[in-house]
Coordinates of C-alpha atoms in Angstrom, one line a residue:
X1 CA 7.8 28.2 -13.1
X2 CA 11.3 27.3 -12.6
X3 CA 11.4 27.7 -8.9
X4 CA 7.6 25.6 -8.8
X5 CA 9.6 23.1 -11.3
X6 CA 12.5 22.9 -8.5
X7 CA 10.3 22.9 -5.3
X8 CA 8.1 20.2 -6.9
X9 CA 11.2 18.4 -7.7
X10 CA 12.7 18.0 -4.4
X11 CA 9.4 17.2 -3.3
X12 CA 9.2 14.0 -5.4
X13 CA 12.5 12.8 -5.0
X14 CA 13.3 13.5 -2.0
X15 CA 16.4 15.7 -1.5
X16 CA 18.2 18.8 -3.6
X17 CA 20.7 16.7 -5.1
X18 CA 18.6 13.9 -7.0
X19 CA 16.0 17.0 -7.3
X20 CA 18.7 18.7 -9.1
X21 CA 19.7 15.3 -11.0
X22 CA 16.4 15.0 -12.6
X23 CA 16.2 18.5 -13.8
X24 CA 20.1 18.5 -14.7
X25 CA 20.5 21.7 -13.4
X26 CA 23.6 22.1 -10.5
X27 CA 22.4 21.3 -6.6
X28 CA 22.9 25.2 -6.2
X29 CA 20.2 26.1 -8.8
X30 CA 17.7 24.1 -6.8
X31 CA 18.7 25.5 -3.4
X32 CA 18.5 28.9 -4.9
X33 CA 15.0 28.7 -6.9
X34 CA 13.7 27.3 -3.6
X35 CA 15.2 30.1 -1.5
X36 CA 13.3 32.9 -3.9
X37 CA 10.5 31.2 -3.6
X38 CA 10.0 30.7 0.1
X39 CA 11.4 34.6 0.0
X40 CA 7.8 35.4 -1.9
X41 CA 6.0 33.6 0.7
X42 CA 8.0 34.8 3.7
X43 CA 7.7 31.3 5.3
X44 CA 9.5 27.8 4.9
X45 CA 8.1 25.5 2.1
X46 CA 10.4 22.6 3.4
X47 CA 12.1 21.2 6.6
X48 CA 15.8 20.5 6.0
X49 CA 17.0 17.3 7.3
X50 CA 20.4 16.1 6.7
X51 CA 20.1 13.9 3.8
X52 CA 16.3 14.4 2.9
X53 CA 13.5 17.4 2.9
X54 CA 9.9 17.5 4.4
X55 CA 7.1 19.6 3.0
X56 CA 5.7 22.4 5.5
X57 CA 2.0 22.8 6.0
X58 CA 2.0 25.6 3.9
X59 CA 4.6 23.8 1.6
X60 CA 2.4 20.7 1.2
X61 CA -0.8 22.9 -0.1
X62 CA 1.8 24.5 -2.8
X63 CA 2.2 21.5 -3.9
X64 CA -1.1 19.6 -4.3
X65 CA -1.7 22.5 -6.1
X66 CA 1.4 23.0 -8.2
X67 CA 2.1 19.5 -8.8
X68 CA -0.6 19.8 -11.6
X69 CA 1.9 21.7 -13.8
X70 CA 3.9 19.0 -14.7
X71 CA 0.4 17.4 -16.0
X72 CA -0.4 20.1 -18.2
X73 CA 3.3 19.7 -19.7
X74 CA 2.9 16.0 -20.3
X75 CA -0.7 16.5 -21.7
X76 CA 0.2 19.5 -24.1
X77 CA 2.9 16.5 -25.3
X78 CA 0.8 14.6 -26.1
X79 CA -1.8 16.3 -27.8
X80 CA 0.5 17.5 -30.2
X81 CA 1.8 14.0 -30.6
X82 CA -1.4 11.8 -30.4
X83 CA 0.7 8.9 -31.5
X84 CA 3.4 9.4 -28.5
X85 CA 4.4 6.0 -26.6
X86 CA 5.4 6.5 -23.1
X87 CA 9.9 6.8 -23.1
X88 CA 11.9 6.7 -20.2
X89 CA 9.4 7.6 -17.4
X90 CA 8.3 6.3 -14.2
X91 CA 4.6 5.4 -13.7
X92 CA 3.9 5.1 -10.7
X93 CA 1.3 2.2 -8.9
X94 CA -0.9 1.8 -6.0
X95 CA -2.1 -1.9 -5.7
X96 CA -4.0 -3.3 -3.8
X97 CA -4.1 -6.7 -4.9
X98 CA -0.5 -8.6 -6.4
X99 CA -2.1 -11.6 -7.8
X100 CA -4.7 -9.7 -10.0
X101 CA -2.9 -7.6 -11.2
X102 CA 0.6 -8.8 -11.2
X103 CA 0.3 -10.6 -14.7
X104 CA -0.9 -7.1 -16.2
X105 CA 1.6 -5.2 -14.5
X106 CA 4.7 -7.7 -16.0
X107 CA 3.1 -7.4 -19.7
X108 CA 3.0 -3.4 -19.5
X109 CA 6.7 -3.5 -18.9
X110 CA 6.7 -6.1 -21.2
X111 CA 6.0 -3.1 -24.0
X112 CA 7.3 -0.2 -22.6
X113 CA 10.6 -1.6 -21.3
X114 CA 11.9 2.1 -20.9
X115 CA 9.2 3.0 -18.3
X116 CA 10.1 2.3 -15.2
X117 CA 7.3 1.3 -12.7
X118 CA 7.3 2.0 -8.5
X119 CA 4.8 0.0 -7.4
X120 CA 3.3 0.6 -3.9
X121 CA 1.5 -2.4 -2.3
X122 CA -1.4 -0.8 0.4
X123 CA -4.8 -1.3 1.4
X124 CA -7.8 -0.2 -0.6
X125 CA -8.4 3.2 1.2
X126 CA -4.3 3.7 0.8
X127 CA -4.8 3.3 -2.8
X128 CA -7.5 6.1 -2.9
X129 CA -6.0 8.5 -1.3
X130 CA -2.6 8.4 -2.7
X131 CA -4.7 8.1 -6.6
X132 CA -6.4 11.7 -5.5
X133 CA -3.3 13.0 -3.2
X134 CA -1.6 12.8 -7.1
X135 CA 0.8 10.6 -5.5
X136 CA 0.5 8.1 -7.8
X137 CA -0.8 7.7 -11.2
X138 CA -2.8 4.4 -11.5
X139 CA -4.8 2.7 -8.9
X140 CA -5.2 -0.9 -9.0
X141 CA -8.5 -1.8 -6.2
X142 CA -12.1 -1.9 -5.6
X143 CA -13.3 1.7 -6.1
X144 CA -17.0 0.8 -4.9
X145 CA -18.0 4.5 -4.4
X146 CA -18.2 7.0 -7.2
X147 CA -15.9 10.0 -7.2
X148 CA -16.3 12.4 -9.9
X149 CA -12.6 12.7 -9.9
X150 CA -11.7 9.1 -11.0
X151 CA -12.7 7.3 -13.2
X152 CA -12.2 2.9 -13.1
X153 CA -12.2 0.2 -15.2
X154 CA -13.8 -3.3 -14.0
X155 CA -11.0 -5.8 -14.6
X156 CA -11.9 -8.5 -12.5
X157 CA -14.3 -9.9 -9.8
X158 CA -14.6 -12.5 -6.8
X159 CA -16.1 -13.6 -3.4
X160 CA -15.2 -13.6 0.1
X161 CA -13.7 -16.7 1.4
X162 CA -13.0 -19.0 4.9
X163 CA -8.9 -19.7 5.3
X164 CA -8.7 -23.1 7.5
X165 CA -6.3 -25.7 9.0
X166 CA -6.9 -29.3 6.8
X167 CA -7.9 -30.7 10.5
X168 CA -10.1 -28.1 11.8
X169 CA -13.7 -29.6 11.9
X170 CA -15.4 -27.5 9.4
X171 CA -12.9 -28.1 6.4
X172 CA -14.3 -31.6 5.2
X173 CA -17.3 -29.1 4.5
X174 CA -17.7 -27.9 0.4
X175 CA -18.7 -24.6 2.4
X176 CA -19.5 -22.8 5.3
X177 CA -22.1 -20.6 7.2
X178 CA -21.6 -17.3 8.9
X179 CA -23.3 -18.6 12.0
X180 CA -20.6 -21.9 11.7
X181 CA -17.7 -19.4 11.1
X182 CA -19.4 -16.7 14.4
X183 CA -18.7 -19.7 16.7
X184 CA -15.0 -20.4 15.9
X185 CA -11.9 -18.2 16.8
X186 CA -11.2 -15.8 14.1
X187 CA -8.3 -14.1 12.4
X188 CA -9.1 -10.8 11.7
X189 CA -6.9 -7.5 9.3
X190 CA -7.0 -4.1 10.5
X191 CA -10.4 -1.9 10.0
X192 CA -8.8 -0.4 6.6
X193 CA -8.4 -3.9 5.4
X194 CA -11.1 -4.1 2.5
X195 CA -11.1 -7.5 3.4
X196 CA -12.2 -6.8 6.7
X197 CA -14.6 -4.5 5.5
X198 CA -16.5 -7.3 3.5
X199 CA -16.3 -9.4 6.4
X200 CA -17.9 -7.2 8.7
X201 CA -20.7 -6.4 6.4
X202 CA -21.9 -9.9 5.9
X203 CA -21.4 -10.6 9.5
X204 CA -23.7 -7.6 10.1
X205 CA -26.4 -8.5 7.3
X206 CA -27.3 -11.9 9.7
X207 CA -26.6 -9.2 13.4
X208 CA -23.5 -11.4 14.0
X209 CA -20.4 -9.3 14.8
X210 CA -16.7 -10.0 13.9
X211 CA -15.1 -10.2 17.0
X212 CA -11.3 -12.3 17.7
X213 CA -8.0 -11.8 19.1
X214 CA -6.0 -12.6 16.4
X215 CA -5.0 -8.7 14.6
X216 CA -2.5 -8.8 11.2
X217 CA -1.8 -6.9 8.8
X218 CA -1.6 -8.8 5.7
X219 CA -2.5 -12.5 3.7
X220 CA 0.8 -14.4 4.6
X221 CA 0.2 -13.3 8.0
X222 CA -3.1 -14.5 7.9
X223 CA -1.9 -17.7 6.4
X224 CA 0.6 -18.7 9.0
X225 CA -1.8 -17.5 12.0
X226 CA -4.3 -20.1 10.7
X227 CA -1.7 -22.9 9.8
X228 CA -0.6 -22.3 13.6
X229 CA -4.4 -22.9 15.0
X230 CA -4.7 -19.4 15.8
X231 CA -8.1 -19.1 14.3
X232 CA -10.2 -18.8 11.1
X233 CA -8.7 -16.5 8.1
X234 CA -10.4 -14.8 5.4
X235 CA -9.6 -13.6 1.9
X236 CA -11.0 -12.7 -1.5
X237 CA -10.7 -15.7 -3.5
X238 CA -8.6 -14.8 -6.1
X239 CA -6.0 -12.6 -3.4
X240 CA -4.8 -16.0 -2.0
X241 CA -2.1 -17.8 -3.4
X242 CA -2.3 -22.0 -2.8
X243 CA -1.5 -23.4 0.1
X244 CA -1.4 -27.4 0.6
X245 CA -1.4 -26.3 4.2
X246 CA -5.0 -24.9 4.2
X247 CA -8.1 -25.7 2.7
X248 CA -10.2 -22.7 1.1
X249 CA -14.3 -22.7 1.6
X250 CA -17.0 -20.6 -0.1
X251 CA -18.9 -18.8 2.9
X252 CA -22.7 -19.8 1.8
X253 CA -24.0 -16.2 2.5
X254 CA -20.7 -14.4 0.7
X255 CA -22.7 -14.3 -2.4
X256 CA -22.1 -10.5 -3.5
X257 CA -18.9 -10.0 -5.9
X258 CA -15.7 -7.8 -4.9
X259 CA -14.7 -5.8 -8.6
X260 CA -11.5 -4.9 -8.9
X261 CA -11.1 -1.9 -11.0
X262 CA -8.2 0.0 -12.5
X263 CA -8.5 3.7 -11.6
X264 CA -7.0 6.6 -12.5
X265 CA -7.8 10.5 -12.3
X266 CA -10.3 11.6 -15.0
X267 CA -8.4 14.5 -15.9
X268 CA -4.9 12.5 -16.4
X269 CA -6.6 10.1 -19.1
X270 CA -4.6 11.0 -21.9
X271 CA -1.3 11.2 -20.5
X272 CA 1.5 8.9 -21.9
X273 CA 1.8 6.0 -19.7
X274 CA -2.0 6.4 -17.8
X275 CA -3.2 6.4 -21.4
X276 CA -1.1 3.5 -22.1
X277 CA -1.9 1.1 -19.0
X278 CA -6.1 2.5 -19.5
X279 CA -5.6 0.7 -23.3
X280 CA -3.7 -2.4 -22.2
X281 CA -6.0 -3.4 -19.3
X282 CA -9.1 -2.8 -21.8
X283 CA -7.5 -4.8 -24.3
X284 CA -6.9 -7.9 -21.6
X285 CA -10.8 -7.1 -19.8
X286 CA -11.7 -7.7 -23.3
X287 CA -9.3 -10.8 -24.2
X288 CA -11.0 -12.4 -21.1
X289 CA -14.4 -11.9 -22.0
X290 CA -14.0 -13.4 -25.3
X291 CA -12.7 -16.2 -23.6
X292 CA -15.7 -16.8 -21.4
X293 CA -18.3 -16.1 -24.1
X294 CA -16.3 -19.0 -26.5
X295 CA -16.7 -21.3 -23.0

């Protein structure tokens, strides 16, 4: 266990010496445990760069399956200590969506100022597959396909959207048609972009493909390229932050809603600080539907 604690180690942070750092053991101790252990295997775990480390093949398998060690630490903790806030700890985040879930990121560190929170901003699919790859331990996106290894949380919901210019011809509209928006020059995100995943399924639904010239990577992109007349944008309502430059429109046909979940792996649960962000975001879903139902 102690050279799987200091091969998982330098894994996660990157090099022997903060490896050693966080298990305050000497940078010698590290290099050693990890020397005995690639001896049992009779192959390198790692690639030694000068000021950082890379996981083999072989050494990446060790760890997606080692790296489940340090769970079973944390979650023995905290069934003997039920009551257990999360300390000094790093949580780490995959998001998907800033303005969701911004606000409920801030008032988790809000209560656990001690935990320190890495938050990765990706695409849905990025999101996924770090949440599974153990990479990170909550997921903030739309999980729209069950996996029987997460579990999610529905935290908030809304509708695909046109992005235009205040002088392009359609945006004295209250809406717009696919068939209006199949005509015009279109901004389009990369095929991992959930986003552009939406927008290509309604545009198939009416046999109208999304087709345009325009490629980026992200909203304020997106936002410049149409302020600039370079096209149409899109966006899930609530994703896009006001812009007196542009005007927003409902597409008529976008009438199916986008949920965006918090998700986590099912058997992490009850670990402190999963456990912790699980109960606050269930404790703001349900804040916000007391809301509505006063309304």
């Amino acid at each position: 266990m102690a050279e799987i604690r200091a091969f998982n180690a330098t894994l996660q942070t990157g090099n022997f010496t903060r490896a050693a750092a966080l298990l305050s053991v000497s940078q010698p101790a590290i290099t050693a445990q990890i020397r005995k252990l690639e001896s049992r295997f009779m192959s390198p775990l790692l690639e030694r760069f000068s000021k950082s480390v890379r996981a083999t093949e072989l050494g990446h398998q060790l760890y997606q399956i080692t790296r489940q060690y340090h769970d079973l630490e944390a979650a023995i903790d905290a069934l003997s200590n039920p009551t257990l806030a999360p300390g000094k700890m790093t949580l780490q985040v995959a998001n998907a969506s800033s303005l969701i879930f911004m606000p409920l990121i801030a008032e988790f560190s809000r209560r656990f100022p001690l935990t320190t929170l890495k938050i990765r901003s990706v695409t849905t699919s990025e999101c996924r597959q770090l949440l599974l790859n153990r990479e990170v331990d909550i997921g903030l996106f739309p999980l729209m396909n069950d996996n029987s290894e997460l579990s999610r949380l529905a935290f908030s919901s809304h509708r695909l959207v046109a992005v235009l210019r205040l002088d392009h011809p359609l945006a004295h509209k209250s809406a717009v048609s696919v068939r209006e928006l199949a005509a015009e020059p279109l901004i389009i995100y990369k095929p991992e972009a959930y986003t552009q995943q939406t927008l290509e399924q309604l545009f198939g639904r009416h046999q109208l493909t999304v087709s345009g010239n325009v490629v980026v990577d992200g909203r304020l992109d997106m936002s410049e390229a149409v302020y600039h007349g370079l096209g149409v944008g899109f966006a899930l309502e609530q994703d896009f932050s006001s812009d007196s430059r542009l005007k927003v429109l409902p597409v008529t046909e976008a009438t199916d809603d986008v949920i965006e979940h918090v998700v986590w792996m099912k058997n992490r649960r009850n670990l402190p600080g999963i456990r912790d962000f699980i109960h606050l975001a269930i404790e703001q879903r349900c804040g916000a539907l007391s809301e509505l139902s006063e309304l």
